[in-house]
Structures are given as structure tokens and as C-alpha cells.
Amino acid sequence: MRCSKPLGRDSQAGFMLIEVMVAATLLAVGVTAAMQAIYRSLDASQESQMYTRALFLAQRAMSEVENEVNFNDRYDVLGGWRDFDESPNYEWRALISENDDFWVRRVIVTVRWAKNVNDLHNEDKNYYYRLVTEVPMPRYPADYEK
């Protein structure tokens, strides 16, 4: 009795070269897409951390300004850019402007930072966060006559 070969199968079993190449290409495209997604996720996470740090530093700088400044005096800019001691990539400055119509002073604290310390003074590579608040000006009896 003779065995016959199964129907629908060639005598040569295995994959053709073109099938292997297509599978390798699909695998490479899939791995590349996954790696790009991971990289973007890490980059977004790092940027989120930088913005969160800038927010906390801006709040701290705003507290410093409120404690340092006598709002009865006139101020425009409190010096130039100031460093944060524990965060060398970050700097801040404060601008105080007066609005007589509403009897308030607007305090603007701007924090700037760069991913690299050497890029901090390169405007093209900086990030900025601005925190604005308004502080009521003290009013005196003579002021009510205006």
C-alpha cells in the first residue's frame, strides 16, 4: 500500500523569501511606531514636569515679591532676571504696574527656563510661564476725593 501526499500541499514546505521579507518589514514598522510613541510619551512627561516646577517656582517668587515689596511705593521692574538657587535651569523676574482706575497694582511674575543650562540665555530655546495677580492699593482719605 502506498501513501499519497496530502491534498493542497506542495512537496516543499516552508516560507517563501518574499513572505519573510514582508513579515520583517511589518515588524520593523510596528516596532518603530511603538518606539516613537514611547519617546513622545517620555518627552511629554518631561515637559509636564518642567511646567509643574515652573508653576511652583512662580508661586514661590510671587510670595517673595509680596513679602519684599511695599506696595505704597512705585515699582516697575524688580531688577533683572533672578536665579533660583536649587534650580539652575530656571530664572524669574517681577513686573509691578499700577492701575489707578481700579486702585490695584498688577504683579506679574515671569519664570523662564531651558532644558539645558547653557541655553537659558538663548531666547529661541526658552520656555516661559507667567503668573499674574492684582494687589489692592491702600487708599487714604485724600484719595476718595478724586
Short mmCIF file of C-alpha atoms in Angstrom, two decimals:
data_model
loop_
_atom_site.label_atom_id
_atom_site.label_comp_id
_atom_site.label_asym_id
_atom_site.label_seq_id
_atom_site.Cartn_x
_atom_site.Cartn_y
_atom_site.Cartn_z
CA MET A 1 0.00 0.00 0.00
CA ARG A 2 1.29 3.41 -0.95
CA CYS A 3 0.83 6.67 0.95
CA SER A 4 -0.29 9.57 -1.08
CA LYS A 5 0.67 13.14 -0.25
CA PRO A 6 -1.99 15.29 1.40
CA LEU A 7 -4.14 17.35 -0.90
CA GLY A 8 -3.31 21.04 -1.27
CA ARG A 9 0.29 20.84 -0.06
CA ASP A 10 3.37 21.20 -2.15
CA SER A 11 6.22 18.86 -1.74
CA GLN A 12 8.33 21.75 -0.41
CA ALA A 13 7.02 23.00 2.91
CA GLY A 14 8.17 26.33 4.41
CA PHE A 15 8.03 30.09 3.84
CA MET A 16 8.97 31.86 0.68
CA LEU A 17 11.56 34.63 0.85
CA ILE A 18 9.01 37.31 -0.02
CA GLU A 19 6.81 36.25 2.91
CA VAL A 20 9.74 36.53 5.31
CA MET A 21 10.65 39.98 3.94
CA VAL A 22 7.06 41.25 4.26
CA ALA A 23 6.84 39.94 7.83
CA ALA A 24 10.18 41.57 8.74
CA THR A 25 9.06 44.88 7.21
CA LEU A 26 5.77 44.84 9.13
CA LEU A 27 7.61 44.02 12.34
CA ALA A 28 10.11 46.85 11.78
CA VAL A 29 7.33 49.37 11.09
CA GLY A 30 5.43 48.25 14.20
CA VAL A 31 8.48 48.42 16.46
CA THR A 32 9.42 51.86 15.07
CA ALA A 33 5.91 53.19 15.70
CA ALA A 34 5.92 51.80 19.24
CA MET A 35 9.33 53.36 19.98
CA GLN A 36 8.18 56.75 18.66
CA ALA A 37 5.08 56.58 20.86
CA ILE A 38 7.22 55.79 23.90
CA TYR A 39 9.63 58.63 23.08
CA ARG A 40 6.78 61.13 22.67
CA SER A 41 5.26 59.97 25.93
CA LEU A 42 8.55 60.45 27.78
CA ASP A 43 9.06 63.87 26.19
CA ALA A 44 5.54 64.96 27.17
CA SER A 45 6.12 63.71 30.71
CA GLN A 46 9.38 65.66 30.98
CA GLU A 47 7.75 68.82 29.63
CA SER A 48 4.88 68.42 32.09
CA GLN A 49 7.37 68.13 34.95
CA MET A 50 9.13 71.31 33.79
CA TYR A 51 5.84 73.27 33.66
CA THR A 52 4.81 71.97 37.08
CA ARG A 53 8.17 73.00 38.53
CA ALA A 54 7.83 76.43 36.88
CA LEU A 55 4.39 76.84 38.47
CA PHE A 56 5.71 76.09 41.96
CA LEU A 57 8.72 78.36 41.45
CA ALA A 58 6.47 81.17 40.17
CA GLN A 59 4.25 80.84 43.23
CA ARG A 60 7.30 80.98 45.47
CA ALA A 61 8.63 84.04 43.62
CA MET A 62 5.22 85.71 43.92
CA SER A 63 5.32 85.14 47.68
CA GLU A 64 8.81 86.67 47.80
CA VAL A 65 7.59 89.73 45.91
CA GLU A 66 4.58 90.14 48.19
CA ASN A 67 6.83 89.90 51.27
CA GLU A 68 9.60 92.15 49.88
CA VAL A 69 7.65 94.95 48.29
CA ASN A 70 5.92 97.82 49.98
CA PHE A 71 3.01 98.36 47.63
CA ASN A 72 2.78 102.01 48.64
CA ASP A 73 5.95 102.68 46.66
CA ARG A 74 6.15 102.80 42.89
CA TYR A 75 7.89 99.89 41.23
CA ASP A 76 8.25 98.91 37.65
CA VAL A 77 10.66 96.04 37.45
CA LEU A 78 12.32 94.45 40.44
CA GLY A 79 15.78 94.14 38.93
CA GLY A 80 16.52 91.82 36.05
CA TRP A 81 16.31 88.08 35.90
CA ARG A 82 16.94 86.39 39.25
CA ASP A 83 18.16 82.84 39.74
CA PHE A 84 16.57 80.09 41.76
CA ASP A 85 19.36 78.59 43.84
CA GLU A 86 18.19 74.98 43.71
CA SER A 87 17.04 75.14 40.07
CA PRO A 88 19.84 76.39 37.82
CA ASN A 89 17.74 75.97 34.65
CA TYR A 90 15.12 78.47 35.90
CA GLU A 91 15.12 82.26 36.30
CA TRP A 92 12.42 84.74 37.25
CA ARG A 93 11.60 88.42 37.22
CA ALA A 94 8.73 90.52 38.53
CA LEU A 95 6.95 93.48 37.00
CA ILE A 96 4.62 95.64 39.06
CA SER A 97 2.32 98.06 37.32
CA GLU A 98 -0.27 100.45 38.66
CA ASN A 99 -3.85 100.84 37.53
CA ASP A 100 -5.31 103.97 39.18
CA ASP A 101 -8.79 103.35 37.82
CA PHE A 102 -9.26 100.26 39.94
CA TRP A 103 -6.88 101.04 42.83
CA VAL A 104 -4.88 97.90 42.27
CA ARG A 105 -1.33 97.01 41.41
CA ARG A 106 -0.80 94.21 38.96
CA VAL A 107 2.08 91.90 39.85
CA ILE A 108 3.42 89.78 37.00
CA VAL A 109 5.99 87.11 37.77
CA THR A 110 7.58 85.51 34.73
CA VAL A 111 9.60 82.31 35.02
CA ARG A 112 11.78 81.20 32.14
CA TRP A 113 13.71 78.01 31.76
CA ALA A 114 15.57 75.85 29.27
CA LYS A 115 16.22 72.14 29.12
CA ASN A 116 19.95 72.85 29.17
CA VAL A 117 21.54 75.46 31.48
CA ASN A 118 23.69 76.77 28.62
CA ASP A 119 20.56 77.57 26.57
CA LEU A 120 18.96 79.71 29.28
CA HIS A 121 20.02 82.97 27.63
CA ASN A 122 19.11 81.78 24.13
CA GLU A 123 15.60 83.14 23.55
CA ASP A 124 14.80 80.52 20.90
CA LYS A 125 15.23 77.64 23.34
CA ASN A 126 13.43 79.09 26.36
CA TYR A 127 10.08 78.22 27.85
CA TYR A 128 8.03 80.79 29.77
CA TYR A 129 5.41 80.68 32.50
CA ARG A 130 3.67 83.83 33.67
CA LEU A 131 1.76 84.25 36.91
CA VAL A 132 -0.38 87.39 37.32
CA THR A 133 -2.15 88.70 40.41
CA GLU A 134 -3.62 92.01 41.48
CA VAL A 135 -2.96 93.54 44.87
CA PRO A 136 -5.26 96.27 46.22
CA MET A 137 -3.50 99.57 46.84
CA PRO A 138 -4.03 101.24 50.20
CA ARG A 139 -6.41 104.17 49.98
CA TYR A 140 -6.13 107.29 52.04
CA PRO A 141 -8.88 109.86 52.77
CA ALA A 142 -7.46 112.26 50.17
CA ASP A 143 -7.77 109.52 47.55
CA TYR A 144 -11.55 109.33 47.95
CA GLU A 145 -11.93 112.91 46.76
CA LYS A 146 -10.62 112.07 43.28
#
